[in-house]
Amino acid sequence: EEKTFSPQKYVPNNVAPESGEFIKRFIPLREIGSGAFGHVNLCRRIGIDEIVVVKFLCKSKVFQESWIEDKDLGRVPKEILVLSRLKHDKIVDLLEVYENLSYYQLVMRKHGDGMDLFDFIELHPLLDEILLSYIFRQIVDAVAYLHSCNVAHRDIKDENVIIDEDFNIRLIDFGSADFMEEGKLFATFCGTMEYCSPEILLGNKYYGPELEVWTMGIILYTMTFFENPYVDVEEAISGQLNLPFRVSAKLTQLIFQVLDPNPKSRASVTQLLANEWTYQPVDIKKYHFFAVMRGQAGHDTSSFIEAELPSDTTTPKISSRYQYVKSESC
Ligand code: ADP
Ligand code: MG
Ligand code: MG
């Protein structure tokens, strides 16, 4: 039931992000990210040796359509309701939520040491197809789980996948997520342009899973070739793929199935779960993070790593082909 006005429109904006019950329990250490909604901090839990990641959501900056009424939680941002319902080892773990008049404080389990797939790919890791499949299958597992919970993430991209030194990934950032319902179509795209599928770029409405598969395809392509599949929107709409070098026949076929410009013939999540290349055998203990990163990632597990760009200019850079900026969602 929509009210004629939303109280969230009038929340004060002047209360400190950390104030309230939260600051009695946590010590903020430093900022590790910031966006349109607020910022993300590394924090220490008082009394226990536990470092957590805290996302401060500024209530006044959460879009009108991103609020949802829940019988247990009341009126909350969808990001909070969605995350509170998910429990999966490939999805960020929401531990607690606090709030003050102006902010929500989302306390999440820290995963890895500050590397997301964007940084990972920029460092040109030595990925063979087996390791590549190991990373890709975890994203497929996460998305399959989401869909079993009727959740569409809607902003899957390399920046929203974090990776640790055992090559375990977790999907984060449910700020664009929404619930799927039988027959319900989404009318707005609130992800990142470079990840938008051709039919949505053309203005069509979408169910969710077909977009998720396309965005996973962009990640797969970028991890395989270290460049983006399309230079601009026109090229993405055309759906024409020119693979820069040869990879196995099975991977080639998979890339064409996930980046199929026609959503009706594009691979489904169910098909991905049965894909032979994706789930090929892997002995992950054979791979050492430091070696795969060619020593570029540092080896300090006690704090977040500041990833350095490779100085080696003989390797092609993603950004030289594409305006590959870390763009804001929504
Ligand atoms: P935004 O909506 O601004 O993109 P995110 O939820 O993606 O915010 O978080 C911003 C950044 O914080 C991420 O790109 C990631 O580097 C880091 N981060 C978020 N959650 C975690 C987590 N649980 N563990 C480690 N790093 C995280
Ligand atoms: Mg993000
Ligand atoms: Mg976001």
Coordinates of C-alpha atoms and ligand atoms in Angstrom, one line a residue, residues 32-35 37 40 53 55 79 92 108-111 114 116 159-160 162 172-173 304 328, ligand 1:
I32 CA 37.6 1.1 1.4
G33 CA 34.9 2.4 -1.0
S34 CA 32.4 5.1 -1.6
G35 CA 29.5 5.6 -3.9
F37 CA 24.6 5.9 -1.6
V40 CA 32.1 1.3 2.9
V53 CA 33.2 -4.6 6.4
K55 CA 28.3 -0.3 4.3
E79 CA 19.3 -4.2 -0.4
V92 CA 28.4 -11.8 0.9
M108 CA 29.1 -7.8 6.6
R109 CA 31.7 -10.5 6.9
K110 CA 35.0 -9.5 5.3
H111 CA 35.9 -11.6 2.4
G114 CA 40.4 -6.0 -0.8
D116 CA 37.7 -7.5 -6.6
E159 CA 33.7 -4.8 -9.4
N160 CA 30.9 -6.6 -7.5
I162 CA 35.4 -10.2 -4.6
I172 CA 28.4 -8.4 -3.2
D173 CA 26.5 -5.2 -3.7
F304 CA 43.6 -4.9 2.5
E328 CA 28.3 4.3 -10.7
Ligands
ADP1 P1 28.7 0.2 -4.2 O1 27.2 0.1 -4.2 O2 29.2 1.6 -3.9 O3 29.3 -0.4 -5.4 P2 29.6 -2.2 -2.8 O4 28.6 -2.9 -2.0 O5 30.0 -2.7 -4.1 O6 29.2 -0.7 -2.9 O7 31.0 -2.1 -1.9 C1 32.0 -1.2 -2.3 C2 33.4 -1.9 -2.2 O8 33.6 -2.4 -0.9 C3 33.4 -3.2 -3.1 O9 33.8 -2.9 -4.4 C4 34.5 -4.0 -2.4 O10 35.8 -3.6 -2.8 C5 34.3 -3.6 -0.9 N1 33.5 -4.6 -0.2 C6 32.1 -4.6 0.0 N2 31.7 -5.6 0.7 C7 32.8 -6.3 1.0 C8 33.1 -7.5 1.8 N3 32.1 -8.2 2.4 N4 34.3 -8.0 1.9 C9 35.3 -7.3 1.4 N5 35.2 -6.2 0.6 C10 33.9 -5.7 0.5

